Amino acid sequence: MSSNLSVKRICEYCGNTFTAKTTVARFCGMKCNSRHGKHRVRQLKIKASEIEVKQTVALGLSAWL
Ligand SMILES: [Zn+2]
């Protein structure tokens, strides 16, 4: 049995190599992890606002009918 959990991985955000303690690690540190998370949240918010605008336009049109 091996308890060697030092795995060399490449950060998905900045591309740097780092030593991960778990096989599920995707980022070199909390900084890249949170930055990547914020980026995803922003993209989701943009999509949400697009839907909101469409709904507002649809509501505005129905108010005129
Ligand atoms: Zn990184």
Tab-separated table of N, CA and C in Angstrom, residues 2-11 16-28:
chain	number	residue	atom	x	y	z
A	2	SER	N	0.457	2.215	-0.762
A	2	SER	CA	1.227	3.447	-0.839
A	2	SER	C	0.398	4.614	-0.341
A	3	SER	N	0.992	5.412	0.501
A	3	SER	CA	0.295	6.596	1.001
A	3	SER	C	0.900	7.862	0.404
A	4	ASN	N	1.600	7.671	-0.700
A	4	ASN	CA	2.204	8.833	-1.356
A	4	ASN	C	1.152	9.564	-2.169
A	5	LEU	N	0.683	10.677	-1.645
A	5	LEU	CA	-0.383	11.409	-2.320
A	5	LEU	C	0.127	12.722	-2.922
A	6	SER	N	1.424	12.748	-3.214
A	6	SER	CA	1.955	13.945	-3.866
A	6	SER	C	1.914	13.748	-5.371
A	7	VAL	N	1.014	14.440	-6.006
A	7	VAL	CA	0.823	14.294	-7.435
A	7	VAL	C	1.122	15.623	-8.120
A	8	LYS	N	1.919	15.553	-9.164
A	8	LYS	CA	2.200	16.781	-9.918
A	8	LYS	C	1.046	17.028	-10.880
A	9	ARG	N	0.496	18.214	-10.772
A	9	ARG	CA	-0.628	18.556	-11.640
A	9	ARG	C	-0.431	19.953	-12.222
A	10	ILE	N	-1.230	20.277	-13.201
A	10	ILE	CA	-1.173	21.608	-13.816
A	10	ILE	C	-2.428	22.372	-13.426
A	11	CYS	N	-2.224	23.572	-12.931
A	11	CYS	CA	-3.342	24.407	-12.499
A	11	CYS	C	-4.239	24.720	-13.689
A	16	ASN	N	0.302	26.767	-14.084
A	16	ASN	CA	1.508	26.403	-13.350
A	16	ASN	C	1.430	24.970	-12.856
A	17	THR	N	2.592	24.320	-12.775
A	17	THR	CA	2.611	22.988	-12.191
A	17	THR	C	2.655	23.118	-10.675
A	18	PHE	N	1.998	22.227	-9.998
A	18	PHE	CA	1.998	22.254	-8.536
A	18	PHE	C	1.860	20.839	-8.014
A	19	THR	N	2.203	20.670	-6.752
A	19	THR	CA	2.101	19.363	-6.131
A	19	THR	C	0.785	19.272	-5.382
A	20	ALA	N	-0.065	18.401	-5.848
A	20	ALA	CA	-1.378	18.254	-5.240
A	20	ALA	C	-1.351	17.154	-4.191
A	21	LYS	N	-2.089	17.384	-3.125
A	21	LYS	CA	-2.195	16.376	-2.070
A	21	LYS	C	-3.358	15.437	-2.333
A	22	THR	N	-4.267	15.861	-3.171
A	22	THR	CA	-5.384	14.996	-3.541
A	22	THR	C	-5.442	14.888	-5.058
A	23	THR	N	-6.037	13.841	-5.541
A	23	THR	CA	-6.102	13.640	-6.995
A	23	THR	C	-7.179	14.503	-7.628
A	24	VAL	N	-8.021	15.141	-6.819
A	24	VAL	CA	-9.093	15.961	-7.373
A	24	VAL	C	-8.710	17.428	-7.435
A	25	ALA	N	-7.504	17.775	-6.959
A	25	ALA	CA	-7.078	19.171	-6.979
A	25	ALA	C	-6.971	19.664	-8.412
A	26	ARG	N	-7.511	20.812	-8.668
A	26	ARG	CA	-7.508	21.364	-10.024
A	26	ARG	C	-6.722	22.656	-10.115
A	27	PHE	N	-6.427	23.280	-8.961
A	27	PHE	CA	-5.761	24.575	-8.985
A	27	PHE	C	-4.563	24.559	-8.042
A	28	CYS	N	-3.588	25.457	-8.309
A	28	CYS	CA	-2.357	25.470	-7.533
A	28	CYS	C	-2.595	26.037	-6.140
